[in-house]
Amino acid sequence: MKKEVTINVNGTSYTEEVEPRLLLVHFIRENLELTGTHIGCDTSHCGACTILLNGDSVKSCTIFTVQADGAEIATVEGMMQDGKYHPLQEAFKEYHGLQCGFCTPGMLMRAIDFLKHNPDPTEEEIRWGISSNLCRCTGYNNIVIAIEKAAEKMREVEVETVA
Amino acid sequence: MEFTCKTSKEIGGMGHSLKRREDDRFIQGKGNYVDDVKLPGMLYMDIVRSPYAYAKIKSINTEKALAIDGVITVITGKDLEEHNLHWMPTFLSDTQMVLPTDTVMYQAQEVACVIATSRYIAADAVEAVEVDYEPMKPVMDPHKALDPDAPVLRTDKEGKKDNHIYHWENGDREKTEEVFKNADVVVKEQIYLPRIHVASIETCGCVADYQTATKKMTVYMTTQAPHAVRTVVALVAGHVGLSEERIRIISPDLGGGFGGKVPIYPGYIVAITATFLIGKPVKWIEDRTENLQADSFARDYDMTCELAATKEGKIQAFRIKTLADMGYTDGSANPSKYPAGMFSICTGSYDYSTAFAEVDAVYTNKPPGGIAYRCSFRVTEAAHAIERMVDILAQKIGKDPAELRMENFIKKDQFPYKSALGWEYDSGDYHAGLEKAMNMIGYDELRKEQVEKRAKGEYMGIGICTFTEIVGAGPSKDFDILGLKMFDSAEIRVHPTGKAIARFGTKSQGQGHETTYAQIIAEELGIPAEHITIEEGDTDTAPYGLGTYASRSIATAGAAAAIAARKLRDKARKIAAYLLEVSEEDLEWEPGKFSVKGAPEKSKTIQELVFAAYTNYPPGMEGGFEAVHYYDPPNLTFPSGAYICVVDIDGKTGAIKVRRFVAIDDCGNIINPMIVQGQIHGGLTQGIAPAMYEELIYDDEGNILNGSFMDYLVPTAVESPKWETDHVVTPSPHHPLGAKGVAESPTVGAPPAIVNAIVDALSPLGVTHVEIPVTPYKVWKILKEKGVVD
Amino acid sequence: MKVSIDKNFEIAQPVSKVWEYLLDPYKVAECVPGVKLTEKISETEYKGDVGLKLGPVNASFNGVITYAKVDEVAREIHLVGKGVDKKGKGSVEMALEMKLQESGNVTMVNTTMNVTVIGVMAQFGSRLISDVSDHIFKQFVENFQTLLAGKEIDDQDKQIHGGAVAGTVVKSITSKLTSGVKNIFSKKDKKEENENE
Amino acid sequence: MIPASFDYHRASTLQEAFTFAQEYGEDAKYLAGGHSLIPMMKLRFSEPAHIIDISRIQGLKYIKEEDGILKIGALTTEADLEFSDLCHDKYPILVDVSKLIGDPSVRNKATVGGNLAHGDAANDHPAVMLALKANIVAEGPNGTHNIPVDEFFKGFFETALEQHDILIEIQIPATKAGNGGAYNKIERKVGDYATSGVAVNLTVDTSDTVVDIGIGLTNVNPVPMRVSRAEEALKGNKLTQELIEKAGKIAGEDCSPTADLRGSEDYKRSITKELTIRTINKAWERAKASL
């Protein structure tokens, strides 16, 4: 039996009838055609599907769409504000924090949540902070640096974020 | 020798750390990966897989599945057999089932494919397909596969009486025997590199779209080698009307590849067949479990290694005998002439003239494959063997492993150097590399610290690996895959306003080709890199090439780009001579313009010259500004590295902490230092992964026991140490840019460095070798065996 | 994967009675949690349904029970239960070898149980299979003792149901530690073949 | 990986949840964070016909001290614990454990109640709650009842929760001077189940005599277990390294681990011993600091 859900994604509200078993990641990717959120493992280990659900990073492959009814969701597509990159996006590019780009959206969403709790992290804290997300290309060095640098910038200027 | 930039930052040629062109779409979530492709009327495919590793299929009942609303059809091996599409060639001229008609040969083998109107319905239908199997006892141990009473697995091959695939050998058996007989010191070790999986974060899949009106087949596919795929598809399906000009393979953005996206998996072929039969686009995306269970593996080499030396530690000969478990078919993509790839690099970075290597490959009831894990053609195995053995020798004769290496290295002035197994190493400076690594990590102080720690009963280890890589396959005189020569290509087309598009037969999976190739062309033509668009992965538009794997892109396609650009520069010179009314010899090139020698004010920029190629070119000259080159490398390139790793081991629990890891790489001239460093970081993490975490584990019943990320342990940022990197540069003398290729070096070099460090830490206990992955549990077992823990 | 469990246990019943019960497939089936016989194929083969319920996990199998060996003289019996998952996820085989010995009024039962799991359950359940096998076995023994004592088996115990079984685990551990009583379910005697060497 | 179809019911009150549960009986499953159940459903190991979403029930998400008791609402997420000032200041063991559960994103969704109610001895909270001698509050159609944690884990994946019960609160005796707790686990990598995990909650007096002690173990026994014999060995005695060593030895002996991909039974016993020693020391350090 289908259920009606209303979900706000990146500031736009969507109301749809969905099968209860529809995974949130499929709702985002297929119903809303926001394909920046990826699927990498199906078992909540890789973090490619990470989004912000009411501000918290979560793995959208392990959430049913119906559970998110009434929620506010942010995906990578909502990161830019007024045509400008979020400091994290900027830093990922500047410090070569990505290669194939597949884990990047999830990594960015995770980093937003992480920095919210810890705006001035150590390298070690960043490593634990992104341990929810696997990257197979970068060896993490440059992701860690990018997050450090973005944090620096975000401490200096108030950033309007999707969260 | 360091590389100095010849171009300005604005032009952005070689040596500049240009920010990557591709990043803008990726950080916005606007990459276009295969699963992002959505076509009108698209159907979804899902696969019924065998729970058994070896079984007869008694029957397949699709009735219940077909009764589900939304299920279009279920395709079985019998259906494919009707069209003679049930078998296909592997890249190494073996054969592989697309779907089985009677027997399954490994757990998770594709048995039937469901086509439905949604992913969800397809998944439901997979559960509803009833397959009746008669399980048989699988052959899982490659050693037992050769037993005379082992069942012959490949009964499809007429006259096949055993499970042996090939014997390959290289070197002088007798002479090696002789040297070993007379050597002061011989060390021997059994070294096994287990099966591992690339596990790129994006799994494999495709969207196959056959248009009945135009009879054109377009396939969006996760492939590193789109042209080779097109040819294979044409070979498999040409007889049903899919001739090569009607097939277009598009490899969009790839979420990592590392070799796992080279092979052609049955799922692709069934999806192609399905769209061909149904006339609607069909999408197939495997999940992680399918990916880990059924896609191409790497390693699985069991090597018996022996090293002969004088008592002073001068290496005299190396001998290696290997058993390779290929699974049920040889699915590797090695060059035809080298079924064991470039394993002959196993003699390493050392100067000695005698060696003998042999490899026997066997069939078992495991999935096929053979190379895929960021390693060019068995180089990881070869480097692991020699780098472990050198340490074992050092330990045996009581010499510092750094010193032993220094004494045995091929010297800088010996290049080009012909190795004992016949490869001609192009260039290198191994002494400089190791010295730099030792200085950077503070080797002498670390050894002092180690002495103190040992006195306190603490376990600290320092591991060195000084490897030589071999990449850039390869010269057409002896490199081919399925008969296709292994050249690669570049086509450059410069528009009238001096902006360009260049197309390649390779396909980036994160290596940053869109940036790097543009830099090469910028270097040669002086057109700013930002004005050059790079396109790859579309067989309708790109020139033919063998693809991106085995660190070959820069060595082959990068060279092709340089030469094609030089062809254009020659044309520009002619136009400049015409416009400036001087002879070509009177012109001088600096990046971006030709000027008259002695009269620099008389000059033409490349943009002016290109414009002239469309508007005002010399009589008799062909108009336009376009060039293509297919590059056939004269030799392979030989990157090298000196890696040093420091570990601390918890003597109670066996926990291993990689304290530091220094990597000095020599990949010849560097095009983009930022990208090269990134490649090294990533490769190092894919080195620590098999060294300490990853392994595909099978039991005797044929089950894979860790077919998900729950148990297949891909390192996170916590497990991955902070990498410290630097370079020495010895340009390749035969490559047009002096470049060598880099991406796989760190994956080759890191595991032996880590294992050597761990063994070094445990050496006071008399330990000489530990198999990878070296887990805390394995270390604990040693500690227990030695009575350190109870 | 394969789990092998060797156990000895005592039943306070004469050997003849134990033997008689073991020869009756319906009585045996009643004691194996989750098993229900549905059809007799031959004197030695019976079809049945097997349901497994463990926490949130449910699985159902088409089963066949075979009396592979019945040696009345040696009082030895080999039972093989095979189950094929109804949704094609794989199969489970449980081979039970029992040898009875009379000692006084008590029957000593020497048992070896080999459990082989193939398919998705082996892949995802490897950390649980040996514990599950252990529990099934314990539950079987308890039920069998109940039945021999002429009592009804609790409906719940006909399912693989952690509660009662695990209760015994907790109890047996306690007894092992406090009174030093030989724990018949000690794990020491279990051979593991799935250990990653 | 796609789960089978089901009907979805969202309960906004406990009563509503019970009504659904009673209506759908065996075919229904409660869903809170879903991080144990949904993976099982995606693998189709679990195919409930009805899902009762209890995550929106109001008033079950809190961490507070009341009447000398720390009360944790069942819908409190692991992240709530991780970032709770109260836990940081007074219950560091809860910060220890929450930081080691799953990974940061999993912790944003996974609930403490779910972690316990799943009854999996590989989960981390059971050992911690055993060490803390918690009281589990469950509510069912017939009212509320208290279950001492020692009676909660009845067996293999089996808890004392009645069929329609919902775990609503965890109660822990409030910390006092001389009390310190710690949790640690050995895992193959971040996000893995513990190869072994040890929770220790210790109260000492000024002469380092153990006034009270709880030790719980993770994933080295089919059922979450308390190491009673080690507790007895320590209680009433002055702490020494020798005594701690003895307690560790007992933990290694009394657990009953199963060999799996993480290692052999012997290995698990050995590291359980070592981890117990280290965790007692950590708890002791904290206990002394609180005096």
mmCIF file with all atom_site columns, N, CA, C and O in Angstrom, chain B residues 51-52 107 127 289 293 695 697 699 701 703-705 708 710 777 781, chain C residues 1-2 87-91 116-119 122-124 195-197:
data_model
loop_
_atom_site.group_PDB
_atom_site.id
_atom_site.type_symbol
_atom_site.label_atom_id
_atom_site.label_alt_id
_atom_site.label_comp_id
_atom_site.label_asym_id
_atom_site.label_entity_id
_atom_site.label_seq_id
_atom_site.pdbx_PDB_ins_code
_atom_site.Cartn_x
_atom_site.Cartn_y
_atom_site.Cartn_z
_atom_site.occupancy
_atom_site.B_iso_or_equiv
_atom_site.pdbx_formal_charge
_atom_site.auth_seq_id
_atom_site.auth_comp_id
_atom_site.auth_asym_id
_atom_site.auth_atom_id
_atom_site.pdbx_PDB_model_num
ATOM 1   N N  . PRO B 1 51  ? 23.862 -20.330 -5.678 1.00 0.00 ? 51  PRO B N  1
ATOM 2   C CA . PRO B 1 51  ? 24.402 -20.423 -4.323 1.00 0.00 ? 51  PRO B CA 1
ATOM 3   C C  . PRO B 1 51  ? 25.540 -21.443 -4.237 1.00 0.00 ? 51  PRO B C  1
ATOM 4   O O  . PRO B 1 51  ? 26.285 -21.464 -3.277 1.00 0.00 ? 51  PRO B O  1
ATOM 5   N N  . TYR B 1 52  ? 25.641 -22.279 -5.266 1.00 0.00 ? 52  TYR B N  1
ATOM 6   C CA . TYR B 1 52  ? 26.648 -23.349 -5.242 1.00 0.00 ? 52  TYR B CA 1
ATOM 7   C C  . TYR B 1 52  ? 27.862 -22.977 -6.095 1.00 0.00 ? 52  TYR B C  1
ATOM 8   O O  . TYR B 1 52  ? 27.738 -22.299 -7.103 1.00 0.00 ? 52  TYR B O  1
ATOM 9   N N  . GLN B 1 107 ? 30.415 -19.962 -7.031 1.00 0.00 ? 107 GLN B N  1
ATOM 10  C CA . GLN B 1 107 ? 29.317 -19.375 -6.278 1.00 0.00 ? 107 GLN B CA 1
ATOM 11  C C  . GLN B 1 107 ? 29.047 -17.966 -6.786 1.00 0.00 ? 107 GLN B C  1
ATOM 12  O O  . GLN B 1 107 ? 29.973 -17.205 -7.006 1.00 0.00 ? 107 GLN B O  1
ATOM 13  N N  . GLU B 1 127 ? 13.921 -13.662 -6.749 1.00 0.00 ? 127 GLU B N  1
ATOM 14  C CA . GLU B 1 127 ? 13.596 -14.630 -5.696 1.00 0.00 ? 127 GLU B CA 1
ATOM 15  C C  . GLU B 1 127 ? 12.596 -15.673 -6.172 1.00 0.00 ? 127 GLU B C  1
ATOM 16  O O  . GLU B 1 127 ? 12.506 -16.752 -5.598 1.00 0.00 ? 127 GLU B O  1
ATOM 17  N N  . THR B 1 289 ? 27.551 -6.871  -3.170 1.00 0.00 ? 289 THR B N  1
ATOM 18  C CA . THR B 1 289 ? 27.773 -8.290  -2.930 1.00 0.00 ? 289 THR B CA 1
ATOM 19  C C  . THR B 1 289 ? 28.058 -9.012  -4.242 1.00 0.00 ? 289 THR B C  1
ATOM 20  O O  . THR B 1 289 ? 28.979 -9.826  -4.336 1.00 0.00 ? 289 THR B O  1
ATOM 21  N N  . GLN B 1 293 ? 31.575 -10.837 -5.156 1.00 0.00 ? 293 GLN B N  1
ATOM 22  C CA . GLN B 1 293 ? 31.515 -12.282 -5.350 1.00 0.00 ? 293 GLN B CA 1
ATOM 23  C C  . GLN B 1 293 ? 31.898 -12.724 -6.745 1.00 0.00 ? 293 GLN B C  1
ATOM 24  O O  . GLN B 1 293 ? 32.477 -13.783 -6.927 1.00 0.00 ? 293 GLN B O  1
ATOM 25  N N  . GLU B 1 695 ? 41.225 -9.507  1.743  1.00 0.00 ? 695 GLU B N  1
ATOM 26  C CA . GLU B 1 695 ? 41.450 -10.864 1.251  1.00 0.00 ? 695 GLU B CA 1
ATOM 27  C C  . GLU B 1 695 ? 40.066 -11.456 0.968  1.00 0.00 ? 695 GLU B C  1
ATOM 28  O O  . GLU B 1 695 ? 39.152 -11.291 1.766  1.00 0.00 ? 695 GLU B O  1
ATOM 29  N N  . ILE B 1 697 ? 37.939 -14.587 1.040  1.00 0.00 ? 697 ILE B N  1
ATOM 30  C CA . ILE B 1 697 ? 38.099 -15.857 1.746  1.00 0.00 ? 697 ILE B CA 1
ATOM 31  C C  . ILE B 1 697 ? 37.036 -16.862 1.289  1.00 0.00 ? 697 ILE B C  1
ATOM 32  O O  . ILE B 1 697 ? 35.839 -16.571 1.319  1.00 0.00 ? 697 ILE B O  1
ATOM 33  N N  . ASP B 1 699 ? 35.655 -21.013 1.540  1.00 0.00 ? 699 ASP B N  1
ATOM 34  C CA . ASP B 1 699 ? 35.780 -22.245 2.304  1.00 0.00 ? 699 ASP B CA 1
ATOM 35  C C  . ASP B 1 699 ? 35.771 -23.438 1.343  1.00 0.00 ? 699 ASP B C  1
ATOM 36  O O  . ASP B 1 699 ? 35.612 -23.272 0.134  1.00 0.00 ? 699 ASP B O  1
ATOM 37  N N  . GLU B 1 701 ? 33.619 -25.605 0.841  1.00 0.00 ? 701 GLU B N  1
ATOM 38  C CA . GLU B 1 701 ? 32.330 -25.847 0.186  1.00 0.00 ? 701 GLU B CA 1
ATOM 39  C C  . GLU B 1 701 ? 32.109 -24.885 -0.977 1.00 0.00 ? 701 GLU B C  1
ATOM 40  O O  . GLU B 1 701 ? 31.125 -24.978 -1.679 1.00 0.00 ? 701 GLU B O  1
ATOM 41  N N  . ASN B 1 703 ? 31.922 -21.535 -0.614 1.00 0.00 ? 703 ASN B N  1
ATOM 42  C CA . ASN B 1 703 ? 31.343 -20.260 -0.187 1.00 0.00 ? 703 ASN B CA 1
ATOM 43  C C  . ASN B 1 703 ? 32.408 -19.179 -0.149 1.00 0.00 ? 703 ASN B C  1
ATOM 44  O O  . ASN B 1 703 ? 33.512 -19.416 0.337  1.00 0.00 ? 703 ASN B O  1
ATOM 45  N N  . ILE B 1 704 ? 32.057 -18.002 -0.610 1.00 0.00 ? 704 ILE B N  1
ATOM 46  C CA . ILE B 1 704 ? 32.883 -16.857 -0.281 1.00 0.00 ? 704 ILE B CA 1
ATOM 47  C C  . ILE B 1 704 ? 32.350 -16.339 1.055  1.00 0.00 ? 704 ILE B C  1
ATOM 48  O O  . ILE B 1 704 ? 31.158 -16.134 1.235  1.00 0.00 ? 704 ILE B O  1
ATOM 49  N N  . LEU B 1 705 ? 33.250 -16.195 2.012  1.00 0.00 ? 705 LEU B N  1
ATOM 50  C CA . LEU B 1 705 ? 32.805 -15.889 3.376  1.00 0.00 ? 705 LEU B CA 1
ATOM 51  C C  . LEU B 1 705 ? 32.772 -14.400 3.674  1.00 0.00 ? 705 LEU B C  1
ATOM 52  O O  . LEU B 1 705 ? 32.318 -13.983 4.731  1.00 0.00 ? 705 LEU B O  1
ATOM 53  N N  . SER B 1 708 ? 30.833 -8.958  1.371  1.00 0.00 ? 708 SER B N  1
ATOM 54  C CA . SER B 1 708 ? 30.226 -7.632  1.532  1.00 0.00 ? 708 SER B CA 1
ATOM 55  C C  . SER B 1 708 ? 31.209 -6.758  2.293  1.00 0.00 ? 708 SER B C  1
ATOM 56  O O  . SER B 1 708 ? 32.183 -7.255  2.843  1.00 0.00 ? 708 SER B O  1
ATOM 57  N N  . MET B 1 710 ? 30.875 -5.619  5.008  1.00 0.00 ? 710 MET B N  1
ATOM 58  C CA . MET B 1 710 ? 30.849 -5.946  6.425  1.00 0.00 ? 710 MET B CA 1
ATOM 59  C C  . MET B 1 710 ? 32.128 -6.722  6.779  1.00 0.00 ? 710 MET B C  1
ATOM 60  O O  . MET B 1 710 ? 32.693 -6.539  7.844  1.00 0.00 ? 710 MET B O  1
ATOM 61  N N  . TYR B 1 777 ? 45.432 -10.657 14.391 1.00 0.00 ? 777 TYR B N  1
ATOM 62  C CA . TYR B 1 777 ? 45.238 -12.056 14.765 1.00 0.00 ? 777 TYR B CA 1
ATOM 63  C C  . TYR B 1 777 ? 46.443 -12.906 14.354 1.00 0.00 ? 777 TYR B C  1
ATOM 64  O O  . TYR B 1 777 ? 46.928 -13.733 15.130 1.00 0.00 ? 777 TYR B O  1
ATOM 65  N N  . LYS B 1 781 ? 49.006 -14.860 16.787 1.00 0.00 ? 781 LYS B N  1
ATOM 66  C CA . LYS B 1 781 ? 49.322 -16.294 16.694 1.00 0.00 ? 781 LYS B CA 1
ATOM 67  C C  . LYS B 1 781 ? 50.834 -16.516 16.780 1.00 0.00 ? 781 LYS B C  1
ATOM 68  O O  . LYS B 1 781 ? 51.291 -17.473 17.400 1.00 0.00 ? 781 LYS B O  1
ATOM 69  N N  . MET C 2 1   ? 30.122 -23.189 4.575  1.00 0.00 ? 1   MET C N  1
ATOM 70  C CA . MET C 2 1   ? 31.040 -23.425 5.677  1.00 0.00 ? 1   MET C CA 1
ATOM 71  C C  . MET C 2 1   ? 30.566 -24.608 6.498  1.00 0.00 ? 1   MET C C  1
ATOM 72  O O  . MET C 2 1   ? 29.421 -24.999 6.435  1.00 0.00 ? 1   MET C O  1
ATOM 73  N N  . LYS C 2 2   ? 31.490 -25.097 7.243  1.00 0.00 ? 2   LYS C N  1
ATOM 74  C CA . LYS C 2 2   ? 31.223 -26.337 7.944  1.00 0.00 ? 2   LYS C CA 1
ATOM 75  C C  . LYS C 2 2   ? 31.500 -26.149 9.427  1.00 0.00 ? 2   LYS C C  1
ATOM 76  O O  . LYS C 2 2   ? 32.520 -25.586 9.810  1.00 0.00 ? 2   LYS C O  1
ATOM 77  N N  . LYS C 2 87  ? 13.881 -19.817 -1.332 1.00 0.00 ? 87  LYS C N  1
ATOM 78  C CA . LYS C 2 87  ? 14.077 -18.672 -2.231 1.00 0.00 ? 87  LYS C CA 1
ATOM 79  C C  . LYS C 2 87  ? 15.416 -18.719 -2.942 1.00 0.00 ? 87  LYS C C  1
ATOM 80  O O  . LYS C 2 87  ? 15.910 -17.698 -3.421 1.00 0.00 ? 87  LYS C O  1
ATOM 81  N N  . GLY C 2 88  ? 16.007 -19.892 -2.988 1.00 0.00 ? 88  GLY C N  1
ATOM 82  C CA . GLY C 2 88  ? 17.229 -20.060 -3.779 1.00 0.00 ? 88  GLY C CA 1
ATOM 83  C C  . GLY C 2 88  ? 18.472 -19.473 -3.160 1.00 0.00 ? 88  GLY C C  1
ATOM 84  O O  . GLY C 2 88  ? 19.461 -19.237 -3.841 1.00 0.00 ? 88  GLY C O  1
ATOM 85  N N  . LYS C 2 89  ? 18.428 -19.221 -1.835 1.00 0.00 ? 89  LYS C N  1
ATOM 86  C CA . LYS C 2 89  ? 19.602 -18.583 -1.216 1.00 0.00 ? 89  LYS C CA 1
ATOM 87  C C  . LYS C 2 89  ? 20.689 -19.577 -0.849 1.00 0.00 ? 89  LYS C C  1
ATOM 88  O O  . LYS C 2 89  ? 21.771 -19.185 -0.447 1.00 0.00 ? 89  LYS C O  1
ATOM 89  N N  . GLY C 2 90  ? 20.371 -20.865 -0.947 1.00 0.00 ? 90  GLY C N  1
ATOM 90  C CA . GLY C 2 90  ? 21.400 -21.850 -0.607 1.00 0.00 ? 90  GLY C CA 1
ATOM 91  C C  . GLY C 2 90  ? 20.820 -23.036 0.113  1.00 0.00 ? 90  GLY C C  1
ATOM 92  O O  . GLY C 2 90  ? 19.612 -23.303 0.038  1.00 0.00 ? 90  GLY C O  1
ATOM 93  N N  . SER C 2 91  ? 21.669 -23.748 0.811  1.00 0.00 ? 91  SER C N  1
ATOM 94  C CA . SER C 2 91  ? 21.197 -24.956 1.460  1.00 0.00 ? 91  SER C CA 1
ATOM 95  C C  . SER C 2 91  ? 21.945 -25.217 2.754  1.00 0.00 ? 91  SER C C  1
ATOM 96  O O  . SER C 2 91  ? 23.017 -24.678 2.999  1.00 0.00 ? 91  SER C O  1
ATOM 97  N N  . THR C 2 116 ? 26.727 -28.171 7.411  1.00 0.00 ? 116 THR C N  1
ATOM 98  C CA . THR C 2 116 ? 27.330 -27.526 6.242  1.00 0.00 ? 116 THR C CA 1
ATOM 99  C C  . THR C 2 116 ? 26.341 -26.512 5.687  1.00 0.00 ? 116 THR C C  1
ATOM 100 O O  . THR C 2 116 ? 25.192 -26.847 5.412  1.00 0.00 ? 116 THR C O  1
ATOM 101 N N  . VAL C 2 117 ? 26.802 -25.294 5.562  1.00 0.00 ? 117 VAL C N  1
ATOM 102 C CA . VAL C 2 117 ? 25.925 -24.231 5.057  1.00 0.00 ? 117 VAL C CA 1
ATOM 103 C C  . VAL C 2 117 ? 26.508 -23.692 3.767  1.00 0.00 ? 117 VAL C C  1
ATOM 104 O O  . VAL C 2 117 ? 27.704 -23.382 3.693  1.00 0.00 ? 117 VAL C O  1
ATOM 105 N N  . ILE C 2 118 ? 25.661 -23.618 2.770  1.00 0.00 ? 118 ILE C N  1
ATOM 106 C CA . ILE C 2 118 ? 26.125 -23.118 1.476  1.00 0.00 ? 118 ILE C CA 1
ATOM 107 C C  . ILE C 2 118 ? 25.216 -21.980 1.027  1.00 0.00 ? 118 ILE C C  1
ATOM 108 O O  . ILE C 2 118 ? 23.991 -22.063 1.163  1.00 0.00 ? 118 ILE C O  1
ATOM 109 N N  . GLY C 2 119 ? 25.827 -20.936 0.513  1.00 0.00 ? 119 GLY C N  1
ATOM 110 C CA . GLY C 2 119 ? 25.045 -19.835 -0.054 1.00 0.00 ? 119 GLY C CA 1
ATOM 111 C C  . GLY C 2 119 ? 25.080 -18.583 0.795  1.00 0.00 ? 119 GLY C C  1
ATOM 112 O O  . GLY C 2 119 ? 26.000 -18.370 1.592  1.00 0.00 ? 119 GLY C O  1
ATOM 113 N N  . ALA C 2 122 ? 25.868 -18.525 4.510  1.00 0.00 ? 122 ALA C N  1
ATOM 114 C CA . ALA C 2 122 ? 27.271 -18.715 4.893  1.00 0.00 ? 122 ALA C CA 1
ATOM 115 C C  . ALA C 2 122 ? 28.028 -17.406 4.748  1.00 0.00 ? 122 ALA C C  1
ATOM 116 O O  . ALA C 2 122 ? 28.935 -17.099 5.515  1.00 0.00 ? 122 ALA C O  1
ATOM 117 N N  . GLN C 2 123 ? 27.633 -16.617 3.762  1.00 0.00 ? 123 GLN C N  1
ATOM 118 C CA . GLN C 2 123 ? 28.346 -15.370 3.506  1.00 0.00 ? 123 GLN C CA 1
ATOM 119 C C  . GLN C 2 123 ? 28.056 -14.318 4.570  1.00 0.00 ? 123 GLN C C  1
ATOM 120 O O  . GLN C 2 123 ? 28.945 -13.608 5.008  1.00 0.00 ? 123 GLN C O  1
ATOM 121 N N  . PHE C 2 124 ? 26.803 -14.231 4.937  1.00 0.00 ? 124 PHE C N  1
ATOM 122 C CA . PHE C 2 124 ? 26.440 -13.154 5.861  1.00 0.00 ? 124 PHE C CA 1
ATOM 123 C C  . PHE C 2 124 ? 26.289 -13.636 7.295  1.00 0.00 ? 124 PHE C C  1
ATOM 124 O O  . PHE C 2 124 ? 26.295 -12.855 8.220  1.00 0.00 ? 124 PHE C O  1
ATOM 125 N N  . GLU C 2 195 ? 37.603 -21.059 10.743 1.00 0.00 ? 195 GLU C N  1
ATOM 126 C CA . GLU C 2 195 ? 38.574 -20.100 11.232 1.00 0.00 ? 195 GLU C CA 1
ATOM 127 C C  . GLU C 2 195 ? 39.494 -19.665 10.094 1.00 0.00 ? 195 GLU C C  1
ATOM 128 O O  . GLU C 2 195 ? 39.959 -20.470 9.305  1.00 0.00 ? 195 GLU C O  1
ATOM 129 N N  . ASN C 2 196 ? 39.705 -18.413 10.046 1.00 0.00 ? 196 ASN C N  1
ATOM 130 C CA . ASN C 2 196 ? 40.491 -17.868 8.937  1.00 0.00 ? 196 ASN C CA 1
ATOM 131 C C  . ASN C 2 196 ? 41.976 -17.978 9.244  1.00 0.00 ? 196 ASN C C  1
ATOM 132 O O  . ASN C 2 196 ? 42.545 -17.172 9.941  1.00 0.00 ? 196 ASN C O  1
ATOM 133 N N  . GLU C 2 197 ? 42.550 -19.018 8.702  1.00 0.00 ? 197 GLU C N  1
ATOM 134 C CA . GLU C 2 197 ? 43.984 -19.214 8.984  1.00 0.00 ? 197 GLU C CA 1
ATOM 135 C C  . GLU C 2 197 ? 44.816 -18.421 8.005  1.00 0.00 ? 197 GLU C C  1
ATOM 136 O O  . GLU C 2 197 ? 44.549 -18.409 6.834  1.00 0.00 ? 197 GLU C O  1
#
